[in-house]
Tab-separated table of C-alpha atoms in Angstrom:
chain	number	residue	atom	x	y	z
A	10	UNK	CA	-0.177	-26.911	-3.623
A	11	UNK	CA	-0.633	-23.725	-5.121
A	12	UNK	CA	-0.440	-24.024	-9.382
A	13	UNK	CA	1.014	-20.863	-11.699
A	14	UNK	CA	-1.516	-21.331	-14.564
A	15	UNK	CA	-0.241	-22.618	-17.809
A	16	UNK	CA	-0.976	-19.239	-19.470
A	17	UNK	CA	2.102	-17.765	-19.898
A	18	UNK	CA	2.595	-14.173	-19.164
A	19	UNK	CA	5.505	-11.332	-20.265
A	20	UNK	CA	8.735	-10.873	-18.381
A	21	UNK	CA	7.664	-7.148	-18.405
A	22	UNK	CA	4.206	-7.716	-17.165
A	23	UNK	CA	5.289	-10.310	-14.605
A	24	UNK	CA	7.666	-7.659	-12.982
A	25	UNK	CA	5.074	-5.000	-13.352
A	26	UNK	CA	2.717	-7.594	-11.227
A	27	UNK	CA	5.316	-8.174	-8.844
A	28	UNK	CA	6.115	-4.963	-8.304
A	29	UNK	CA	2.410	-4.338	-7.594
A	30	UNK	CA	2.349	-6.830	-4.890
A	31	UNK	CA	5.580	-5.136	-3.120
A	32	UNK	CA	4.433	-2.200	-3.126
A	33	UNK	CA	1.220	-3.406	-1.535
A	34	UNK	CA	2.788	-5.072	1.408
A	35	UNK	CA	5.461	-2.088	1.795
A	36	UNK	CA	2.629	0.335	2.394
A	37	UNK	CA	0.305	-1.342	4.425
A	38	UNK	CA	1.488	-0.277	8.167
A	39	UNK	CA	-1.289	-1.423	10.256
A	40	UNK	CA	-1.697	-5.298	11.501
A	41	UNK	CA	-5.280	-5.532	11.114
A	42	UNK	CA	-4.483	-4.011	7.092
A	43	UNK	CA	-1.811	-6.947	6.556
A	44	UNK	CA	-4.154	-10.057	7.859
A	45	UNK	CA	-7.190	-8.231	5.492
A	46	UNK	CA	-4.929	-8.429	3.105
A	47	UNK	CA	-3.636	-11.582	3.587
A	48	UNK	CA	-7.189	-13.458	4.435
A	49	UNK	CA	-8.413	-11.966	0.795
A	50	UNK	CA	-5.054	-13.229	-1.054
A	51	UNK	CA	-4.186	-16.444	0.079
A	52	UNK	CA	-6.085	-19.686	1.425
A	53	UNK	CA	-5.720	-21.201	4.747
A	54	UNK	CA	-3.653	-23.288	3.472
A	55	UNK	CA	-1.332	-21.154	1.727
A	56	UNK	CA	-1.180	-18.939	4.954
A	57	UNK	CA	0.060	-21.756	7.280
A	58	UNK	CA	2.370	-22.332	4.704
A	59	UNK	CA	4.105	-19.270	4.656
A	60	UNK	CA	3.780	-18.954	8.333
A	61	UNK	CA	5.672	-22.482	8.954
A	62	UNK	CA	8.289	-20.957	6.776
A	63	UNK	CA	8.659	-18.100	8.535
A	64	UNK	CA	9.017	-19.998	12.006
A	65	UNK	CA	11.469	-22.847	10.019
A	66	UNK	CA	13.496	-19.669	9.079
A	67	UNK	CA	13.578	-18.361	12.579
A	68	UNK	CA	14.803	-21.887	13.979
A	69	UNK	CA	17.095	-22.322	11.788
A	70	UNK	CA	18.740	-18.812	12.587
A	71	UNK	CA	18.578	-19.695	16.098
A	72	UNK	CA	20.984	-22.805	15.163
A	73	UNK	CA	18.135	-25.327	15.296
A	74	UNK	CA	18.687	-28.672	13.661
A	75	UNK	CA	16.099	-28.937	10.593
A	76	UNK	CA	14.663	-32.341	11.836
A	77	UNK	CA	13.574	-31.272	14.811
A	78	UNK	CA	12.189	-28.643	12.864
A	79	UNK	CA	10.434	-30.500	10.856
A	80	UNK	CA	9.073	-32.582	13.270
A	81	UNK	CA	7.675	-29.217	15.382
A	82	UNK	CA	6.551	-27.815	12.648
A	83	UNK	CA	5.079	-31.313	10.765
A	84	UNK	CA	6.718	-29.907	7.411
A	85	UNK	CA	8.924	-31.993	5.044
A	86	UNK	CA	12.147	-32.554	5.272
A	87	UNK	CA	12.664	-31.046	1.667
A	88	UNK	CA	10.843	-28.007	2.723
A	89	UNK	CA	13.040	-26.973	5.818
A	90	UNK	CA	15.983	-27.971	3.354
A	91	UNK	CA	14.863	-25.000	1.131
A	92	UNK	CA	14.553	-22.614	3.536
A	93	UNK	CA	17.842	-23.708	4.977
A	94	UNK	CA	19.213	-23.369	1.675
A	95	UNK	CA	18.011	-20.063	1.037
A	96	UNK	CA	19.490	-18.901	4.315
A	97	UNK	CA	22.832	-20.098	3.355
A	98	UNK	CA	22.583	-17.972	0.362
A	99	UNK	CA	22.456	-15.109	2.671
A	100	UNK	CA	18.448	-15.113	3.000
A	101	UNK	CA	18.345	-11.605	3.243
A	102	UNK	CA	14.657	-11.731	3.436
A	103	UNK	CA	14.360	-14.206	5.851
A	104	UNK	CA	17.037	-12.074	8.062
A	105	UNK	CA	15.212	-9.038	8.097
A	106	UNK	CA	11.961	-10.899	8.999
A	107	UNK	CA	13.442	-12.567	11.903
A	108	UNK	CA	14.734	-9.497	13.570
A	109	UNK	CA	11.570	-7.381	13.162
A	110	UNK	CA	9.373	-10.964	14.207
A	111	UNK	CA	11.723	-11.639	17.086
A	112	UNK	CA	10.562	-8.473	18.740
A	113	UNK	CA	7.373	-8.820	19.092
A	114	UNK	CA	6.567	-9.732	22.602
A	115	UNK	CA	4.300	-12.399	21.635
A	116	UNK	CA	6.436	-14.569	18.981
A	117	UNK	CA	9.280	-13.873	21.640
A	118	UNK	CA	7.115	-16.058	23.950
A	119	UNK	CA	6.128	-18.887	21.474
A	120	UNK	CA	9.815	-18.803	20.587
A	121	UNK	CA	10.890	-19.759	24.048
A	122	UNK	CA	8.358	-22.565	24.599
A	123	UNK	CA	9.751	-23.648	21.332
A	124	UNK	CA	13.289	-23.294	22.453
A	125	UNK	CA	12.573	-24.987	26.009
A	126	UNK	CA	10.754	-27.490	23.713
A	127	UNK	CA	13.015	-28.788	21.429
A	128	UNK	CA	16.172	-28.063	23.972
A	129	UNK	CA	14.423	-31.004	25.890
A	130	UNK	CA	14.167	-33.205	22.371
């Protein structure tokens, strides 16, 4: 698990950062650019992470229930339960992910062996 050091920083610099690291993924247009990026950033570990997220996101928008999920996926139950929560907020984020995700013809694929997977469950 990833650990925010105890080294507290400003609420101005911490938006300053953060606005750093948007603006870094928001300009980066090629594929090969993003997984660079990505492979110098996180770990492995954090990169699954994020990815199992992701799918849990794109599950649960397709009306899947979260144990199956988490099962799939091997992720806690209190994981999927945040993301689920998040999406009930709205989940903006995890909306606009899912549509540009779902279009790839690739994930597309992976999301129908998932689909005829856990449809037969």
């Amino acid at each position: 698990m990833p650990r925010v050091s105890k080294n507290k920083i400003s609420e101005e610099v911490r938006e300053k950062i953060l606005h750093a690291l948007f603006l870094s993924f928001a300009r980066i247009h090629d594929n090969r650019a993003v997984a660079a990026f990505l492979e110098n950033l996180l770990t492995s570990t954090e990169r699954i992470m994020i990815a199992k997220r992701l799918v849990a996101a794109l599950l649960l928008l397709r009306g899947y229930e979260y144990r199956a999920i988490c099962s799939l996926l091997k992720m806690s139950h209190v994981t999927v339960n945040q993301v689920k929560r998040e999406i009930e907020k709205g989940g903006r984020g995890y909306q606009l992910a899912a549509q540009l995700v779902e279009r790839d013809p690739d994930v597309e694929s992976i999301l129908k062996k998932i689909d005829r997977f856990l449809s037969h469950s």
